[in-house]
Amino acid sequence: MVESTRRTEIMEAVERLLARGGLNAVTMRAVAAEADVSLRLVQYYGSTKDALLGAVLDRLADKSVERWQARARQRGYESPLEVITAFFDEALPTDRASQDFHRVGVCMEGLAITDPDMAGQAYQRHLSGLGDHLSGVLKSSGLSAKAARRLALEVMALAHGVGTLVMSGQLSEAEAQALIKNYLERLGPQLSR
Amino acid sequence: MVESTRRTEIMEAVERLLARGGLNAVTMRAVAAEADVSLRLVQYYGSTKDALLGAVLDRLADKSVERWQARARQRGYESPLEVITAFFDEALPTDRASQDFHRVGVCMEGLAITDPDMAGQAYQRHLSGLGDHLSGVLKSSGLSAKAARRLALEVMALAHGVGTLVMSGQLSEAEAQALIKNYLERLGPQLSR
DNA sequence: CCCTCCTTGATACGCTCGTATCATTTGGTA
DNA sequence: TACCAAATGATACGAGCGTATCAAGGAGGG
């Protein structure tokens, strides 16, 4: 199973379908149509459906963690509050790309509950990778290990929940930003103590 | 379409399947087996699958809102912090019942993204009902309308996110409670200002 | 009594799914 | 050139799904 261009194309097609219509939209035939290849090709490069989906989810988990690591490397050390503010900026589903990302996250969440064997592991890697990175950044800017991890997970949880409220129409984008701003204003003074 | 015992039994079977294995586990035949009736009966009382699922989700949304209204009626007026503390106590998936409830919530969340027509509406009713009630309680204990709604949604978002982290194994129950305790300690002083 | 309508049952149809099979092309190498 | 393995294509198969259809009990009023 070599890492060919074709295989990458097919995995990207899976990601697009996943982002657009959730898990149910991902069928071998739909992937073939989306990638504009034959069904046989999807089988050839992805072998079985579970294997293909697992590989895609792993890739997605890796990509999201790497995106954050690159971001941290680029911006250098920031204050915890800046780190968290930036995280919310990126995590809230304000544009199409982050909406897709959130949708995929929700799919993985559901899959992790339905079928813990396959997506559960990818989802856990996704969450723990993000959590480790975020808590690492927070720790390196002065927080204790325990406080950093706790805050990292709190921020991730809040971002996920607010993202869901936004995507389900309970919260407008502006309201979400106001909510986060309010949250950060409460959090800020506590961090610099 | 009368509200018969049979119909209730069938809807409860759907809820059990939903809580156990997610949406994919809900097939007409599986519902029949779970309710120990024939496939024809499921059709008879539930007509089509979408109608049955929609009815179940509506019922679930109503039940969750009613549960909260009853709770508020029973306990009477509390301080905002007490209300929120109680909310987290109930919302965190610490026992089997609330785990099932959270699982169903995640299913609805996923369905709302995949198929906004059916479950999307039920999910929105669920969220807005909960949000209205919670913000109403907070408002009646001294907060402004805007602040109450914002805080209600923030609390709901955090509870959902933390619930997901617990159920995916990122957070132990004790860690989750510590996280919430820490959050409430930060929130408390702000509320009494 | 029997007839009618609500209830229950058994089975069939058409569809889509994942997967398997057989055949063909292509590209590098002995 | 000959060849072999990787790559691609067309099609078939069995299973599970939602739904429809045909048929049989079963109770209550004319």
GROMACS .gro file of C-alpha atoms (C1' of nucleotides) in nm:
model
  446
    1MET     CA    1   0.000   0.000   0.000
    2VAL     CA    2   0.220   0.278  -0.131
    3GLU     CA    3   0.143   0.644  -0.076
    4SER     CA    4   0.048   0.734  -0.431
    5THR     CA    5  -0.114   1.042  -0.577
    6ARG     CA    6  -0.422   0.841  -0.652
    7ARG     CA    7  -0.455   0.729  -0.295
    8THR     CA    8  -0.426   1.086  -0.173
    9GLU     CA    9  -0.691   1.199  -0.420
   10ILE     CA   10  -0.924   0.930  -0.300
   11MET     CA   11  -0.870   1.017   0.064
   12GLU     CA   12  -0.939   1.380  -0.010
   13ALA     CA   13  -1.260   1.280  -0.180
   14VAL     CA   14  -1.358   1.094   0.135
   15GLU     CA   15  -1.285   1.403   0.342
   16ARG     CA   16  -1.502   1.617   0.116
   17LEU     CA   17  -1.791   1.374   0.139
   18LEU     CA   18  -1.748   1.349   0.513
   19ALA     CA   19  -1.754   1.726   0.549
   20ARG     CA   20  -2.053   1.767   0.322
   21GLY     CA   21  -2.292   1.494   0.422
   22GLY     CA   22  -2.155   1.312   0.722
   23LEU     CA   23  -2.077   0.948   0.751
   24ASN     CA   24  -2.380   0.826   0.562
   25ALA     CA   25  -2.262   1.009   0.255
   26VAL     CA   26  -1.943   0.807   0.244
   27THR     CA   27  -2.009   0.503   0.030
   28MET     CA   28  -1.754   0.338  -0.191
   29ARG     CA   29  -1.949   0.442  -0.498
   30ALA     CA   30  -1.988   0.799  -0.380
   31VAL     CA   31  -1.616   0.819  -0.315
   32ALA     CA   32  -1.549   0.690  -0.663
   33ALA     CA   33  -1.778   0.952  -0.815
   34GLU     CA   34  -1.637   1.232  -0.602
   35ALA     CA   35  -1.281   1.142  -0.692
   36ASP     CA   36  -1.385   1.078  -1.054
   37VAL     CA   37  -1.239   0.731  -1.061
   38SER     CA   38  -1.388   0.390  -1.094
   39LEU     CA   39  -1.523   0.194  -0.805
   40ARG     CA   40  -1.250  -0.059  -0.852
   41LEU     CA   41  -0.988   0.208  -0.789
   42VAL     CA   42  -1.138   0.296  -0.456
   43GLN     CA   43  -1.119  -0.067  -0.361
   44TYR     CA   44  -0.767  -0.097  -0.495
   45TYR     CA   45  -0.624   0.192  -0.300
   46GLY     CA   46  -0.849   0.183  -0.001
   47SER     CA   47  -0.897  -0.194   0.013
   48THR     CA   48  -1.192  -0.220   0.247
   49LYS     CA   49  -1.421   0.061   0.347
   50ASP     CA   50  -1.334   0.043   0.712
   51ALA     CA   51  -0.965   0.056   0.631
   52LEU     CA   52  -1.014   0.355   0.404
   53LEU     CA   53  -1.222   0.542   0.657
   54GLY     CA   54  -0.977   0.462   0.933
   55ALA     CA   55  -0.687   0.591   0.726
   56VAL     CA   56  -0.876   0.911   0.645
   57LEU     CA   57  -0.962   0.973   1.007
   58ASP     CA   58  -0.604   0.912   1.113
   59ARG     CA   59  -0.486   1.153   0.849
   60LEU     CA   60  -0.737   1.411   0.964
   61ALA     CA   61  -0.631   1.374   1.325
   62ASP     CA   62  -0.268   1.414   1.226
   63LYS     CA   63  -0.342   1.715   1.009
   64SER     CA   64  -0.530   1.899   1.280
   65VAL     CA   65  -0.255   1.842   1.533
   66GLU     CA   66   0.013   1.940   1.286
   67ARG     CA   67  -0.176   2.253   1.195
   68TRP     CA   68  -0.163   2.356   1.555
   69GLN     CA   69   0.198   2.269   1.602
   70ALA     CA   70   0.292   2.469   1.294
   71ARG     CA   71   0.087   2.757   1.421
   72ALA     CA   72   0.263   2.752   1.755
   73ARG     CA   73   0.605   2.729   1.588
   74GLN     CA   74   0.527   3.023   1.365
   75ARG     CA   75   0.389   3.257   1.626
   76GLY     CA   76   0.641   3.170   1.892
   77TYR     CA   77   0.567   3.197   2.257
   78GLU     CA   78   0.255   3.384   2.350
   79SER     CA   79   0.076   3.447   2.671
   80PRO     CA   80  -0.177   3.181   2.769
   81LEU     CA   81  -0.458   3.421   2.698
   82GLU     CA   82  -0.328   3.489   2.348
   83VAL     CA   83  -0.295   3.119   2.284
   84ILE     CA   84  -0.650   3.055   2.393
   85THR     CA   85  -0.786   3.351   2.200
   86ALA     CA   86  -0.615   3.224   1.888
   87PHE     CA   87  -0.755   2.879   1.950
   88PHE     CA   88  -1.109   3.008   1.960
   89ASP     CA   89  -1.047   3.213   1.650
   90GLU     CA   90  -0.951   2.901   1.466
   91ALA     CA   91  -1.195   2.663   1.625
   92LEU     CA   92  -1.519   2.852   1.581
   93PRO     CA   93  -1.698   2.754   1.263
   94THR     CA   94  -1.704   3.098   1.112
   95ASP     CA   95  -1.588   3.016   0.763
   96ARG     CA   96  -1.652   2.729   0.533
   97ALA     CA   97  -1.329   2.549   0.608
   98SER     CA   98  -1.377   2.542   0.983
   99GLN     CA   99  -1.742   2.449   0.940
  100ASP     CA  100  -1.633   2.148   0.739
  101PHE     CA  101  -1.378   2.070   1.002
  102HIS     CA  102  -1.633   2.088   1.278
  103ARG     CA  103  -1.871   1.868   1.083
  104VAL     CA  104  -1.604   1.607   1.044
  105GLY     CA  105  -1.535   1.631   1.415
  106VAL     CA  106  -1.898   1.568   1.494
  107CYS     CA  107  -1.899   1.271   1.259
  108MET     CA  108  -1.598   1.127   1.437
  109GLU     CA  109  -1.763   1.190   1.769
  110GLY     CA  110  -2.069   0.999   1.662
  111LEU     CA  111  -1.862   0.722   1.511
  112ALA     CA  112  -1.658   0.696   1.827
  113ILE     CA  113  -1.977   0.619   2.015
  114THR     CA  114  -2.129   0.390   1.755
  115ASP     CA  115  -1.818   0.202   1.657
  116PRO     CA  116  -1.541   0.254   1.912
  117ASP     CA  117  -1.301   0.021   1.739
  118MET     CA  118  -1.246   0.216   1.423
  119ALA     CA  119  -1.310   0.583   1.462
  120GLY     CA  120  -1.287   0.579   1.836
  121GLN     CA  121  -0.914   0.541   1.821
  122ALA     CA  122  -0.871   0.808   1.556
  123TYR     CA  123  -1.092   1.044   1.751
  124GLN     CA  124  -0.901   0.983   2.070
  125ARG     CA  125  -0.573   1.046   1.893
  126HIS     CA  126  -0.721   1.364   1.756
  127LEU     CA  127  -0.839   1.486   2.094
  128SER     CA  128  -0.536   1.380   2.290
  129GLY     CA  129  -0.299   1.526   2.031
  130LEU     CA  130  -0.476   1.856   2.041
  131GLY     CA  131  -0.499   1.846   2.418
  132ASP     CA  132  -0.133   1.763   2.463
  133HIS     CA  133  -0.024   2.036   2.231
  134LEU     CA  134  -0.249   2.300   2.380
  135SER     CA  135  -0.162   2.213   2.736
  136GLY     CA  136   0.205   2.208   2.640
  137VAL     CA  137   0.183   2.560   2.507
  138LEU     CA  138  -0.002   2.676   2.814
  139LYS     CA  139   0.249   2.510   3.041
  140SER     CA  140   0.540   2.667   2.863
  141SER     CA  141   0.391   3.007   2.934
  142GLY     CA  142   0.381   2.966   3.304
  143LEU     CA  143   0.098   2.741   3.414
  144SER     CA  144   0.147   2.430   3.620
  145ALA     CA  145   0.112   2.100   3.440
  146LYS     CA  146  -0.214   2.018   3.605
  147ALA     CA  147  -0.367   2.361   3.555
  148ALA     CA  148  -0.249   2.368   3.194
  149ARG     CA  149  -0.410   2.037   3.109
  150ARG     CA  150  -0.730   2.125   3.286
  151LEU     CA  151  -0.756   2.458   3.111
  152ALA     CA  152  -0.668   2.306   2.774
  153LEU     CA  153  -0.947   2.054   2.800
  154GLU     CA  154  -1.190   2.316   2.926
  155VAL     CA  155  -1.113   2.536   2.629
  156MET     CA  156  -1.146   2.246   2.387
  157ALA     CA  157  -1.477   2.145   2.539
  158LEU     CA  158  -1.614   2.496   2.525
  159ALA     CA  159  -1.500   2.545   2.168
  160HIS     CA  160  -1.662   2.221   2.062
  161GLY     CA  161  -1.986   2.302   2.236
  162VAL     CA  162  -2.005   2.656   2.107
  163GLY     CA  163  -1.925   2.530   1.760
  164THR     CA  164  -2.217   2.294   1.780
  165LEU     CA  165  -2.449   2.572   1.894
  166VAL     CA  166  -2.337   2.789   1.606
  167MET     CA  167  -2.381   2.519   1.347
  168SER     CA  168  -2.723   2.426   1.475
  169GLY     CA  169  -2.835   2.784   1.452
  170GLN     CA  170  -2.877   2.850   1.822
  171LEU     CA  171  -2.601   3.103   1.818
  172SER     CA  172  -2.511   3.352   1.550
  173GLU     CA  173  -2.147   3.404   1.469
  174ALA     CA  174  -2.154   3.744   1.640
  175GLU     CA  175  -2.320   3.602   1.949
  176ALA     CA  176  -2.062   3.328   1.965
  177GLN     CA  177  -1.781   3.576   1.947
  178ALA     CA  178  -1.944   3.787   2.217
  179LEU     CA  179  -1.982   3.478   2.432
  180ILE     CA  180  -1.617   3.388   2.390
  181LYS     CA  181  -1.508   3.745   2.451
  182ASN     CA  182  -1.705   3.747   2.774
  183TYR     CA  183  -1.555   3.414   2.875
  184LEU     CA  184  -1.204   3.538   2.805
  185GLU     CA  185  -1.261   3.854   3.004
  186ARG     CA  186  -1.350   3.641   3.302
  187LEU     CA  187  -1.058   3.408   3.242
  188GLY     CA  188  -0.790   3.670   3.180
  189PRO     CA  189  -0.750   3.811   3.529
  190GLN     CA  190  -0.728   3.461   3.672
  191LEU     CA  191  -0.441   3.366   3.444
  192SER     CA  192  -0.212   3.650   3.538
  193ARG     CA  193  -0.249   3.589   3.908
  194MET     CA  194  -5.247   0.772   1.479
  195VAL     CA  195  -5.368   0.719   1.835
  196GLU     CA  196  -5.131   0.714   2.130
  197SER     CA  197  -5.152   0.348   2.213
  198THR     CA  198  -4.947   0.135   2.446
  199ARG     CA  199  -4.800  -0.043   2.150
  200ARG     CA  200  -4.685   0.279   1.995
  201THR     CA  201  -4.518   0.385   2.317
  202GLU     CA  202  -4.345   0.049   2.347
  203ILE     CA  203  -4.212   0.082   1.996
  204MET     CA  204  -4.086   0.433   2.055
  205GLU     CA  205  -3.911   0.322   2.369
  206ALA     CA  206  -3.747   0.045   2.173
  207VAL     CA  207  -3.621   0.306   1.928
  208GLU     CA  208  -3.480   0.510   2.214
  209ARG     CA  209  -3.299   0.207   2.353
  210LEU     CA  210  -3.146   0.127   2.016
  211LEU     CA  211  -3.051   0.490   1.967
  212ALA     CA  212  -2.879   0.504   2.304
  213ARG     CA  213  -2.700   0.175   2.253
  214GLY     CA  214  -2.573   0.185   1.899
  215GLY     CA  215  -2.648   0.522   1.749
  216LEU     CA  216  -2.848   0.596   1.443
  217ASN     CA  217  -2.715   0.310   1.237
  218ALA     CA  218  -2.856   0.065   1.487
  219VAL     CA  219  -3.207   0.191   1.426
  220THR     CA  220  -3.354  -0.017   1.145
  221MET     CA  221  -3.716  -0.111   1.119
  222ARG     CA  222  -3.628  -0.475   1.172
  223ALA     CA  223  -3.407  -0.400   1.471
  224VAL     CA  224  -3.684  -0.197   1.627
  225ALA     CA  225  -3.922  -0.486   1.574
  226ALA     CA  226  -3.681  -0.726   1.743
  227GLU     CA  227  -3.608  -0.487   2.030
  228ALA     CA  228  -3.978  -0.429   2.095
  229ASP     CA  229  -4.047  -0.798   2.037
  230VAL     CA  230  -4.313  -0.736   1.777
  231SER     CA  231  -4.334  -0.808   1.409
  232LEU     CA  232  -4.192  -0.581   1.143
  233ARG     CA  233  -4.542  -0.509   1.024
  234LEU     CA  234  -4.632  -0.363   1.361
  235VAL     CA  235  -4.349  -0.117   1.349
  236GLN     CA  236  -4.477  -0.005   1.013
  237TYR     CA  237  -4.831   0.005   1.139
  238TYR     CA  238  -4.764   0.227   1.437
  239GLY     CA  239  -4.468   0.418   1.307
  240SER     CA  240  -4.574   0.434   0.944
  241THR     CA  241  -4.248   0.534   0.780
  242LYS     CA  242  -3.906   0.524   0.936
  243ASP     CA  243  -3.848   0.896   0.910
  244ALA     CA  244  -4.182   0.964   1.076
  245LEU     CA  245  -4.105   0.722   1.355
  246LEU     CA  246  -3.761   0.865   1.415
  247GLY     CA  247  -3.893   1.218   1.404
  248ALA     CA  248  -4.159   1.136   1.659
  249VAL     CA  249  -3.903   0.973   1.887
  250LEU     CA  250  -3.669   1.269   1.866
  251ASP     CA  251  -3.949   1.512   1.936
  252ARG     CA  252  -4.051   1.306   2.235
  253LEU     CA  253  -3.693   1.302   2.358
  254ALA     CA  254  -3.658   1.676   2.319
  255ASP     CA  255  -3.980   1.731   2.510
  256LYS     CA  256  -3.880   1.491   2.783
  257SER     CA  257  -3.545   1.659   2.842
  258VAL     CA  258  -3.700   2.003   2.864
  259GLU     CA  259  -3.978   1.881   3.089
  260ARG     CA  260  -3.729   1.712   3.314
  261TRP     CA  261  -3.561   2.044   3.366
  262GLN     CA  262  -3.879   2.237   3.419
  263ALA     CA  263  -3.991   1.986   3.678
  264ARG     CA  264  -3.657   2.011   3.847
  265ALA     CA  265  -3.678   2.388   3.866
  266ARG     CA  266  -4.033   2.370   3.998
  267GLN     CA  267  -3.932   2.126   4.266
  268ARG     CA  268  -3.625   2.302   4.392
  269GLY     CA  269  -3.769   2.651   4.373
  270TYR     CA  270  -3.557   2.956   4.321
  271GLU     CA  271  -3.186   2.915   4.361
  272SER     CA  272  -2.889   3.137   4.308
  273PRO     CA  273  -2.747   3.132   3.956
  274LEU     CA  274  -2.443   2.945   4.077
  275GLU     CA  275  -2.660   2.678   4.236
  276VAL     CA  276  -2.861   2.642   3.917
  277ILE     CA  277  -2.550   2.601   3.710
  278THR     CA  278  -2.392   2.359   3.955
  279ALA     CA  279  -2.705   2.148   3.946
  280PHE     CA  280  -2.704   2.160   3.568
  281PHE     CA  281  -2.352   2.020   3.550
  282ASP     CA  282  -2.441   1.754   3.802
  283GLU     CA  283  -2.718   1.635   3.577
  284ALA     CA  284  -2.550   1.690   3.244
  285LEU     CA  285  -2.222   1.511   3.300
  286PRO     CA  286  -2.238   1.150   3.181
  287THR     CA  287  -2.150   0.993   3.513
  288ASP     CA  288  -2.412   0.722   3.525
  289ARG     CA  289  -2.562   0.494   3.269
  290ALA     CA  290  -2.876   0.699   3.217
  291SER     CA  291  -2.697   1.025   3.147
  292GLN     CA  292  -2.446   0.843   2.927
  293ASP     CA  293  -2.734   0.713   2.718
  294PHE     CA  294  -2.880   1.059   2.712
  295HIS     CA  295  -2.554   1.211   2.595
  296ARG     CA  296  -2.520   0.944   2.328
  297VAL     CA  297  -2.862   1.025   2.195
  298GLY     CA  298  -2.769   1.393   2.198
  299VAL     CA  299  -2.462   1.324   1.990
  300CYS     CA  300  -2.670   1.120   1.747
  301MET     CA  301  -2.912   1.408   1.708
  302GLU     CA  302  -2.621   1.644   1.663
  303GLY     CA  303  -2.483   1.434   1.385
  304LEU     CA  304  -2.823   1.390   1.228
  305ALA     CA  305  -2.884   1.763   1.243
  306ILE     CA  306  -2.578   1.811   1.027
  307THR     CA  307  -2.642   1.525   0.791
  308ASP     CA  308  -3.014   1.565   0.752
  309PRO     CA  309  -3.129   1.906   0.877
  310ASP     CA  310  -3.488   1.850   0.775
  311MET     CA  311  -3.575   1.575   1.014
  312ALA     CA  312  -3.360   1.570   1.321
  313GLY     CA  313  -3.238   1.921   1.277
  314GLN     CA  314  -3.569   2.060   1.389
  315ALA     CA  315  -3.597   1.822   1.683
  316TYR     CA  316  -3.244   1.903   1.788
  317GLN     CA  317  -3.305   2.274   1.766
  318ARG     CA  318  -3.619   2.240   1.972
  319HIS     CA  319  -3.419   2.043   2.224
  320LEU     CA  320  -3.144   2.302   2.246
  321SER     CA  321  -3.364   2.607   2.239
  322GLY     CA  322  -3.599   2.460   2.498
  323LEU     CA  323  -3.313   2.386   2.730
  324GLY     CA  324  -3.154   2.724   2.661
  325ASP     CA  325  -3.475   2.915   2.718
  326HIS     CA  326  -3.544   2.737   3.041
  327LEU     CA  327  -3.193   2.774   3.176
  328SER     CA  328  -3.165   3.139   3.082
  329GLY     CA  329  -3.508   3.199   3.232
  330VAL     CA  330  -3.397   3.055   3.561
  331LEU     CA  331  -3.079   3.259   3.557
  332LYS     CA  332  -3.269   3.574   3.469
  333SER     CA  333  -3.516   3.524   3.749
  334SER     CA  334  -3.228   3.516   3.991
  335GLY     CA  335  -3.093   3.853   3.901
  336LEU     CA  336  -2.908   3.848   3.571
  337SER     CA  337  -2.996   4.067   3.278
  338ALA     CA  338  -3.172   3.900   2.988
  339LYS     CA  339  -2.869   3.921   2.764
  340ALA     CA  340  -2.624   3.803   3.027
  341ALA     CA  341  -2.856   3.520   3.127
  342ARG     CA  342  -2.889   3.388   2.776
  343ARG     CA  343  -2.519   3.417   2.710
  344LEU     CA  344  -2.430   3.237   3.027
  345ALA     CA  345  -2.693   2.969   2.969
  346LEU     CA  346  -2.554   2.887   2.628
  347GLU     CA  347  -2.197   2.897   2.757
  348VAL     CA  348  -2.286   2.648   3.028
  349MET     CA  349  -2.468   2.424   2.783
  350ALA     CA  350  -2.176   2.433   2.544
  351LEU     CA  351  -1.925   2.351   2.815
  352ALA     CA  352  -2.138   2.070   2.951
  353HIS     CA  353  -2.174   1.919   2.607
  354GLY     CA  354  -1.805   1.945   2.534
  355VAL     CA  355  -1.696   1.804   2.867
  356GLY     CA  356  -1.947   1.525   2.828
  357THR     CA  357  -1.791   1.434   2.499
  358LEU     CA  358  -1.444   1.435   2.650
  359VAL     CA  359  -1.559   1.209   2.929
  360MET     CA  360  -1.731   0.964   2.699
  361SER     CA  361  -1.434   0.947   2.466
  362GLY     CA  362  -1.207   0.867   2.755
  363GLN     CA  363  -1.004   1.188   2.752
  364LEU     CA  364  -1.133   1.284   3.093
  365SER     CA  365  -1.211   1.065   3.387
  366GLU     CA  366  -1.521   1.138   3.583
  367ALA     CA  367  -1.312   1.280   3.868
  368GLU     CA  368  -1.114   1.502   3.633
  369ALA     CA  369  -1.432   1.629   3.479
  370GLN     CA  370  -1.572   1.718   3.815
  371ALA     CA  371  -1.248   1.891   3.909
  372LEU     CA  372  -1.259   2.084   3.583
  373ILE     CA  373  -1.615   2.197   3.646
  374LYS     CA  374  -1.537   2.284   4.006
  375ASN     CA  375  -1.249   2.499   3.888
  376TYR     CA  376  -1.468   2.665   3.627
  377LEU     CA  377  -1.737   2.738   3.884
  378GLU     CA  378  -1.485   2.886   4.123
  379ARG     CA  379  -1.384   3.130   3.856
  380LEU     CA  380  -1.742   3.201   3.762
  381GLY     CA  381  -1.883   3.245   4.111
  382PRO     CA  382  -1.726   3.577   4.207
  383GLN     CA  383  -1.833   3.728   3.876
  384LEU     CA  384  -2.196   3.638   3.930
  385SER     CA  385  -2.235   3.812   4.262
  386ARG     CA  386  -2.090   4.136   4.136
  387DC     C1'  387  -7.502  -1.491   1.296
  388DC     C1'  388  -7.220  -1.227   1.027
  389DC     C1'  389  -7.015  -0.845   0.881
  390DT     C1'  390  -6.684  -0.486   0.934
  391DC     C1'  391  -6.292  -0.264   1.094
  392DC     C1'  392  -5.887  -0.258   1.377
  393DT     C1'  393  -5.495  -0.539   1.451
  394DT     C1'  394  -5.141  -0.879   1.347
  395DG     C1'  395  -4.870  -1.178   1.052
  396DA     C1'  396  -4.581  -1.367   0.651
  397DT     C1'  397  -4.366  -1.263   0.251
  398DA     C1'  398  -4.210  -1.021  -0.169
  399DC     C1'  399  -4.001  -0.626  -0.437
  400DG     C1'  400  -3.671  -0.299  -0.559
  401DC     C1'  401  -3.280  -0.065  -0.424
  402DT     C1'  402  -2.817   0.027  -0.256
  403DC     C1'  403  -2.448  -0.127  -0.024
  404DG     C1'  404  -1.966  -0.362   0.031
  405DT     C1'  405  -1.709  -0.686  -0.185
  406DA     C1'  406  -1.538  -1.024  -0.522
  407DT     C1'  407  -1.419  -1.175  -0.988
  408DC     C1'  408  -1.253  -1.162  -1.443
  409DA     C1'  409  -1.037  -0.908  -1.799
  410DT     C1'  410  -0.743  -0.554  -1.992
  411DT     C1'  411  -0.389  -0.204  -2.016
  412DT     C1'  412   0.060  -0.010  -1.891
  413DG     C1'  413   0.541   0.040  -1.769
  414DG     C1'  414   0.972  -0.108  -1.640
  415DT     C1'  415   1.334  -0.468  -1.704
  416DA     C1'  416   1.596  -0.920  -1.818
  417DT     C1'  417   1.129  -0.836  -2.768
  418DA     C1'  418   0.919  -1.081  -2.409
  419DC     C1'  419   0.740  -1.081  -1.966
  420DC     C1'  420   0.562  -0.995  -1.525
  421DA     C1'  421   0.366  -0.726  -1.187
  422DA     C1'  422   0.121  -0.316  -1.088
  423DA     C1'  423  -0.276  -0.048  -1.228
  424DT     C1'  424  -0.734   0.006  -1.417
  425DG     C1'  425  -1.188  -0.119  -1.582
  426DA     C1'  426  -1.665  -0.358  -1.626
  427DT     C1'  427  -1.965  -0.639  -1.409
  428DA     C1'  428  -2.167  -0.975  -1.083
  429DC     C1'  429  -2.316  -1.142  -0.622
  430DG     C1'  430  -2.515  -1.174  -0.178
  431DA     C1'  431  -2.692  -0.921   0.210
  432DG     C1'  432  -2.955  -0.575   0.440
  433DC     C1'  433  -3.246  -0.207   0.400
  434DG     C1'  434  -3.733   0.047   0.368
  435DT     C1'  435  -4.157  -0.037   0.194
  436DA     C1'  436  -4.565  -0.258  -0.010
  437DT     C1'  437  -4.887  -0.630  -0.055
  438DC     C1'  438  -5.171  -1.010   0.048
  439DA     C1'  439  -5.398  -1.253   0.405
  440DA     C1'  440  -5.568  -1.401   0.836
  441DG     C1'  441  -5.750  -1.340   1.343
  442DG     C1'  442  -6.075  -1.104   1.669
  443DA     C1'  443  -6.397  -0.822   1.892
  444DG     C1'  444  -6.822  -0.548   1.891
  445DG     C1'  445  -7.265  -0.391   1.688
  446DG     C1'  446  -7.668  -0.471   1.292
   0.00000   0.00000   0.00000
